[in-house]
Short mmCIF file of C-alpha atoms in Angstrom, two decimals:
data_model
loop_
_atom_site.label_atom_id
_atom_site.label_comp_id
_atom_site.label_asym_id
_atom_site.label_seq_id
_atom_site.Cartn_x
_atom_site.Cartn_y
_atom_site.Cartn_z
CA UNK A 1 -6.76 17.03 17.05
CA UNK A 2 -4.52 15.31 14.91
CA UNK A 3 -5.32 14.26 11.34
CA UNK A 4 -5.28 10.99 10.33
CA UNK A 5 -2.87 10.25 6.86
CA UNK A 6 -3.97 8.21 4.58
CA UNK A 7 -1.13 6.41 2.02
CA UNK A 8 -1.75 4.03 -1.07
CA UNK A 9 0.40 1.67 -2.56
CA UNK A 10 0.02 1.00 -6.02
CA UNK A 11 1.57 0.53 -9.20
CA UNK A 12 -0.09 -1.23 -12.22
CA UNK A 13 2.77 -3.61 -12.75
CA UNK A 14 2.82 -7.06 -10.74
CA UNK A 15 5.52 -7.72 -8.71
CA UNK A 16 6.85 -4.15 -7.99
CA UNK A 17 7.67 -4.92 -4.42
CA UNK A 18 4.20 -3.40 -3.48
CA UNK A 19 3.08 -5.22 -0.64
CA UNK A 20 6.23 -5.67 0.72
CA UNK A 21 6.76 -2.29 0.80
CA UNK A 22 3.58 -1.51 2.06
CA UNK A 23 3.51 -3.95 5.11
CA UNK A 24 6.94 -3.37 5.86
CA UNK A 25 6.73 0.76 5.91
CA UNK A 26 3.61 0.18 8.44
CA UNK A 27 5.38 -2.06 10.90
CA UNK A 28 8.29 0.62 10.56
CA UNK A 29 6.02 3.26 11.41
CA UNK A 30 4.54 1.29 14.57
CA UNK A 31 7.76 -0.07 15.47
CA UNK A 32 8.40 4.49 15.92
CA UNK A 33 5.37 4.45 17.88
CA UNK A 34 2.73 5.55 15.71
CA UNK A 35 -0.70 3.81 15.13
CA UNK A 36 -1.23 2.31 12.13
CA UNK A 37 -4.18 0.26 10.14
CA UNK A 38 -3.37 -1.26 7.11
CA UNK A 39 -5.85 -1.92 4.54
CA UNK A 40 -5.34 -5.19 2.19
CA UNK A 41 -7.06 -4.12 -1.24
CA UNK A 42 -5.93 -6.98 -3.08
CA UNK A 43 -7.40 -10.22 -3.88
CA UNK A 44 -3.97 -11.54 -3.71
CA UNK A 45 -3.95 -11.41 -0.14
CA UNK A 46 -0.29 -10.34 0.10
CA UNK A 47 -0.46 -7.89 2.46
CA UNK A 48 -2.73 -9.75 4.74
CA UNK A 49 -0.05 -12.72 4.68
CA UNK A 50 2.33 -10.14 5.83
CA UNK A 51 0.65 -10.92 9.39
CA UNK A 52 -1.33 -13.76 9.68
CA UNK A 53 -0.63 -17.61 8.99
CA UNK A 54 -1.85 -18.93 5.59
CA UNK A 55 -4.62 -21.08 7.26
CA UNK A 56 -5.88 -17.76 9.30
CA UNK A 57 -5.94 -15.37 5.94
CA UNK A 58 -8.08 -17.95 4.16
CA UNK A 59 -10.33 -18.44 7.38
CA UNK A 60 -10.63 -14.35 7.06
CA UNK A 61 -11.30 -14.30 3.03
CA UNK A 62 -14.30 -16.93 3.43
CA UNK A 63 -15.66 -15.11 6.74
CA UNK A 64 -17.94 -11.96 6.83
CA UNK A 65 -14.53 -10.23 8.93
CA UNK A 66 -13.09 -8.91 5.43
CA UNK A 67 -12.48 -5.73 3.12
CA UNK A 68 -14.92 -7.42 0.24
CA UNK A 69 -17.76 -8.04 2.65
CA UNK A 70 -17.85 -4.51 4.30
CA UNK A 71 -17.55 -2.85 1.16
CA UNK A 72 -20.53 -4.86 -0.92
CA UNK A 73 -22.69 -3.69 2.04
CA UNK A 74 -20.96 -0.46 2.27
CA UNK A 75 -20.54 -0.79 5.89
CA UNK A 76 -18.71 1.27 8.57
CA UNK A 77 -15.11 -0.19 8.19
CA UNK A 78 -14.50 -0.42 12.07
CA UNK A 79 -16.08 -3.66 12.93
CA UNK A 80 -13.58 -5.50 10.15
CA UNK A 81 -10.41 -4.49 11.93
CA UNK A 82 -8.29 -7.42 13.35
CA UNK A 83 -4.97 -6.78 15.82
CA UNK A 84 -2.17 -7.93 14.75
CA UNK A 85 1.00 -9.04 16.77
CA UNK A 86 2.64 -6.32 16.74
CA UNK A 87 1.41 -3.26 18.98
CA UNK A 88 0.23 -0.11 16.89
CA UNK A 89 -0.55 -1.96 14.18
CA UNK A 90 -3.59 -3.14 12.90
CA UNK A 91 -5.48 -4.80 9.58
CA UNK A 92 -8.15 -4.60 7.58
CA UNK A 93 -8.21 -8.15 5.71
CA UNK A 94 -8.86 -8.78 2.04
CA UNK A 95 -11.01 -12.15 0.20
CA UNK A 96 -10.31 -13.39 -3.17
CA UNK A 97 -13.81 -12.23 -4.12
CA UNK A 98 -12.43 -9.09 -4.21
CA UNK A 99 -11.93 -10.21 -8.13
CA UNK A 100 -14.93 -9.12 -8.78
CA UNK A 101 -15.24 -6.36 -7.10
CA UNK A 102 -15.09 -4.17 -10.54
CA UNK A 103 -18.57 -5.73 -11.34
CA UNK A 104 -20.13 -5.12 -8.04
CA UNK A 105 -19.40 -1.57 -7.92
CA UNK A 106 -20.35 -0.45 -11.27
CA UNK A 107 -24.07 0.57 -10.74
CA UNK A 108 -23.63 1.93 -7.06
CA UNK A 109 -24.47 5.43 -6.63
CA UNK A 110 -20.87 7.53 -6.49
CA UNK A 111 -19.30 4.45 -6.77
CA UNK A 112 -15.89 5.91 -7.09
CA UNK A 113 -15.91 6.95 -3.22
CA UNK A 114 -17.75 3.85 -1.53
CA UNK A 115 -14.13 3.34 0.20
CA UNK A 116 -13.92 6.94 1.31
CA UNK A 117 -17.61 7.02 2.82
CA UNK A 118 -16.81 3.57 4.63
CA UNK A 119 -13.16 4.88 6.14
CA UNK A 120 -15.12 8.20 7.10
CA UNK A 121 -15.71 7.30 10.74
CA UNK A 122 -12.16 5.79 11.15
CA UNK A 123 -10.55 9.03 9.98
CA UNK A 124 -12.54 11.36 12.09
CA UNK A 125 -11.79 9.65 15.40
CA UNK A 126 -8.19 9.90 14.33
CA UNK A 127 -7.01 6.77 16.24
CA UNK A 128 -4.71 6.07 13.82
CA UNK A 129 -1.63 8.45 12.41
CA UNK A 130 -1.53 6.79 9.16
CA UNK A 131 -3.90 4.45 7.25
CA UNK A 132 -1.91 2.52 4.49
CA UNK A 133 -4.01 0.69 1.53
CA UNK A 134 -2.29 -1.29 -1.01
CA UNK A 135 -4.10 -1.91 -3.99
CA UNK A 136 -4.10 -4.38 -6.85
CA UNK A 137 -1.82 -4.11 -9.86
CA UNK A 138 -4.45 -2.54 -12.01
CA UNK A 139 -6.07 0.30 -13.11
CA UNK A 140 -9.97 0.09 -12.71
CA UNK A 141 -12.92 1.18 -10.77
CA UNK A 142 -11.66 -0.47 -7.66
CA UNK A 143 -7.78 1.16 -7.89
CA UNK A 144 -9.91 4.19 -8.34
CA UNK A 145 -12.10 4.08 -5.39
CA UNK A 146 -8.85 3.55 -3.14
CA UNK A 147 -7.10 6.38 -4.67
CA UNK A 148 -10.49 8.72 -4.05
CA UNK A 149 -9.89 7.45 -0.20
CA UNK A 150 -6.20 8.46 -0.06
CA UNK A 151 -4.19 11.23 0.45
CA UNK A 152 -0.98 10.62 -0.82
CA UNK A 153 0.14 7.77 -3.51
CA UNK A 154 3.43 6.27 -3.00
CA UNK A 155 4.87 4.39 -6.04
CA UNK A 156 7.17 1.24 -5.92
CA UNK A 157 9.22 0.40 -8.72
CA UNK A 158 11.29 -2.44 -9.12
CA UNK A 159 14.61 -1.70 -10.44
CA UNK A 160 14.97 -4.25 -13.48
CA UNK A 161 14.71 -3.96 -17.41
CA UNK A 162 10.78 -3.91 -17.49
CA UNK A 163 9.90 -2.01 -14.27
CA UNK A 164 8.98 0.52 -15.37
CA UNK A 165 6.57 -0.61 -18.01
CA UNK A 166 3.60 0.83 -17.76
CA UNK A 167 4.47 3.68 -15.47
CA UNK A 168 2.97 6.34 -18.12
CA UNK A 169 -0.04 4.92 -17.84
CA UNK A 170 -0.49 4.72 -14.01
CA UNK A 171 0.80 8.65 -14.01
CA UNK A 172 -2.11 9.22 -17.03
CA UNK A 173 -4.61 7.76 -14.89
CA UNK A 174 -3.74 9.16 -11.95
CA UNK A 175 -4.31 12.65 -13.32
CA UNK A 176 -7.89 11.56 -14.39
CA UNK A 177 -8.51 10.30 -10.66
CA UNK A 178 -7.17 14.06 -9.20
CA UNK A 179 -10.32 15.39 -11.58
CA UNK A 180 -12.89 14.03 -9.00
CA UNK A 181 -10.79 13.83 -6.30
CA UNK A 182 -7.81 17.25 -6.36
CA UNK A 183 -6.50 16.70 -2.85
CA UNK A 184 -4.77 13.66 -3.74
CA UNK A 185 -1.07 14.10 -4.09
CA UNK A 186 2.15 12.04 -5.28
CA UNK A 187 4.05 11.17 -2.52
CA UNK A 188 6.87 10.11 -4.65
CA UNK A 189 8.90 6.70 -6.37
CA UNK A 190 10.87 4.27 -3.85
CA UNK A 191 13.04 1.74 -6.31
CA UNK A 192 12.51 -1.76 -4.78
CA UNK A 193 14.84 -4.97 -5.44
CA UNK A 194 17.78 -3.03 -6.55
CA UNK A 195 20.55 -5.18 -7.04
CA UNK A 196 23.78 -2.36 -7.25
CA UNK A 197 25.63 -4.01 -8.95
CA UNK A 198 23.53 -4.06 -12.30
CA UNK A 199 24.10 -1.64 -15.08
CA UNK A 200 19.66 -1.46 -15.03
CA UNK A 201 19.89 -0.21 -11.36
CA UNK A 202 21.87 2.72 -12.53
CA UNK A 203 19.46 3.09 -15.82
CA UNK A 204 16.59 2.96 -13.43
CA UNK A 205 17.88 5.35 -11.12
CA UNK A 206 18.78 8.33 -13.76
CA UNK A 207 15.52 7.43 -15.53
CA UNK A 208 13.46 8.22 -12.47
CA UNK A 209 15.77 11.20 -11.62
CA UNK A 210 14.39 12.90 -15.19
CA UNK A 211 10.99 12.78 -14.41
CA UNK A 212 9.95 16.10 -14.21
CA UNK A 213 8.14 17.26 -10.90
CA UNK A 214 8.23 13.95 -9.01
CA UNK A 215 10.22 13.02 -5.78
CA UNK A 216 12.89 9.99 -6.01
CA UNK A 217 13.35 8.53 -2.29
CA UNK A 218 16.56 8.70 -1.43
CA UNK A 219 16.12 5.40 0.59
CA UNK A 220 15.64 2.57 -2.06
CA UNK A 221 15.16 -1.58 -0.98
CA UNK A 222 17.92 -3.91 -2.10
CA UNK A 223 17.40 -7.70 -3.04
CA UNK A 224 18.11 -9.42 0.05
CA UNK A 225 17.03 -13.13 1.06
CA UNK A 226 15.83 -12.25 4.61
CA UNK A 227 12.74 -10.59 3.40
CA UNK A 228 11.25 -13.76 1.30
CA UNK A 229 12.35 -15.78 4.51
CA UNK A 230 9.92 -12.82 6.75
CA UNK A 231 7.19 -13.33 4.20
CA UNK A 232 7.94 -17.35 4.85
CA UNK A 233 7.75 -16.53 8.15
CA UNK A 234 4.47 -14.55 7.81
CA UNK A 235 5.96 -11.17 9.31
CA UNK A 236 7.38 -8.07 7.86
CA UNK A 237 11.10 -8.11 7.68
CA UNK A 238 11.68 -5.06 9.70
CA UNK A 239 10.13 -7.56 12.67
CA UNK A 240 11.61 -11.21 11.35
CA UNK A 241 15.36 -9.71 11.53
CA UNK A 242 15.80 -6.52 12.85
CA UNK A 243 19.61 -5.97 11.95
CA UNK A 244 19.06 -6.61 8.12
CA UNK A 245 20.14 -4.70 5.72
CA UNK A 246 16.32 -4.54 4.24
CA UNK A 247 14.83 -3.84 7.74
CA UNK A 248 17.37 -1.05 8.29
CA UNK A 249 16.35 -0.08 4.76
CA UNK A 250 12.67 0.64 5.23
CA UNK A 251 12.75 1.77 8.56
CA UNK A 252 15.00 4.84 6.73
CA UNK A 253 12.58 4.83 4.41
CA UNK A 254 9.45 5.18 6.51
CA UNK A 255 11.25 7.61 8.53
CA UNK A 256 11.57 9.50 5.13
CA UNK A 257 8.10 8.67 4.30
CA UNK A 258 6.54 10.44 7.69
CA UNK A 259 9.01 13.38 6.93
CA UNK A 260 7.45 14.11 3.55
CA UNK A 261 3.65 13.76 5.11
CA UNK A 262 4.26 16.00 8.09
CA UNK A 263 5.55 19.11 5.73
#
């Protein structure tokens, strides 16, 4: 039977390219022919905007069909998955109450792995190759409990002066997370809205290079206006305009992605 992957997202700095990256690697990966579920841990509701028309992620945030409402009953995630358009691919929606989600899961019993027990069933009927999560831009209880549930961590970073602020931290915490949970592993750093032609693209790039034991993706996502019109559109790019330069971009990199997984 095969074994279902599970990937975060996550990097404690706002606008890293996260969700974007996150959405777009998933519809890659179901665009290959793989089965997907995506998991919208953010109160932000990015990734679940990635899909679905404003008016229908807001009708999912206030319902009882959402990631906030399963988890404060810590309920079998199944029943909270929605299809989306796309074949293979399918979501688990987020609320904006999950701002307080921090609060709620303080004085639960093993409250780091309430994600974990409520994925359980999913992963063991392995319907799905790959289960993608992308978390907030913080490091908390809640970040923690998604880690706990993952496998792998991928990183985005966005290539500009103060991208990588903060990026010690996330790496120090991460190491605290692998003392309750060891199987978790660092899939690696993808560099996200690289513009080339900068001199910080460059200083990015060798910065990342020097970091001792970690894996650089050799595919990286350059600035390019077709992916704010997708997330206009409500779609991933790699759907909105196929012959992009960004679609073409992560489709390479979730080829690359499924590579590293599969070793």
């Amino acid at each position: 039977m095969k074994k279902t992957v599970t990937i975060c997202f996550t990097n404690n700095k706002g606008g890293s390219g996260k969700s974007t990256t996150c959405s777009n690697v998933g519809a890659a990966m179901a665009q290959a022919g793989k089965k997907v579920l995506m998991i919208d841990g953010d109160m932000q509701l990015n990734l679940s905007l990635s899909f679905f028309s404003e008016e229908k992620v807001l009708e999912m945030a206030s319902s009882e069909k959402n990631l906030y409402y399963a988890i404060g009953k810590q309920q079998d995630l199944t029943d909270f998955i929605v299809h989306t358009a796309y074949e293979n691919l399918d979501l688990i929606p987020s609320s904006t109450l999950m701002s307080s989600i921090e609060y709620e899961l303080f004085t639960k019993w093993q409250r780091e792995f309430i994600l974990k027990k409520c994925l359980q069933k999913i992963k063991d009927s392995s319907v799905y190759d790959y289960i993608l999560i992308d978390a907030p831009p913080t490091l908390g209880g809640w970040v923690m409990n998604i880690l706990c549930a993952s496998d792998w961590v991928l990183v985005p970073v966005e290539a500009s002066p103060w991208g990588m602020f903060g990026l010690a931290n996330m790496f120090d915490f991460l190491s605290e997370v692998k003392e309750i949970a060891p199987d978790l592993e660092v899939l690696g750093i993808v560099i996200t809205k690289a513009d080339t032609r900068k001199s910080y693209f460059r200083q990015t790039l060798e910065t990342l290079q020097e970091m001792p034991d970690m894996y650089l993706f050799e595919s990286y996502i350059r600035v390019d206006s077709s992916i704010e019109w997708a997330q206009d559109s409500s779609a991933p790019v790699v759907e909105f305009k196929k012959s992009s330069r960004s679609a073409k971009e992560y489709t390479a990199l979730a080829e690359e992605v499924m590579k590293r997984v599969s070793r």
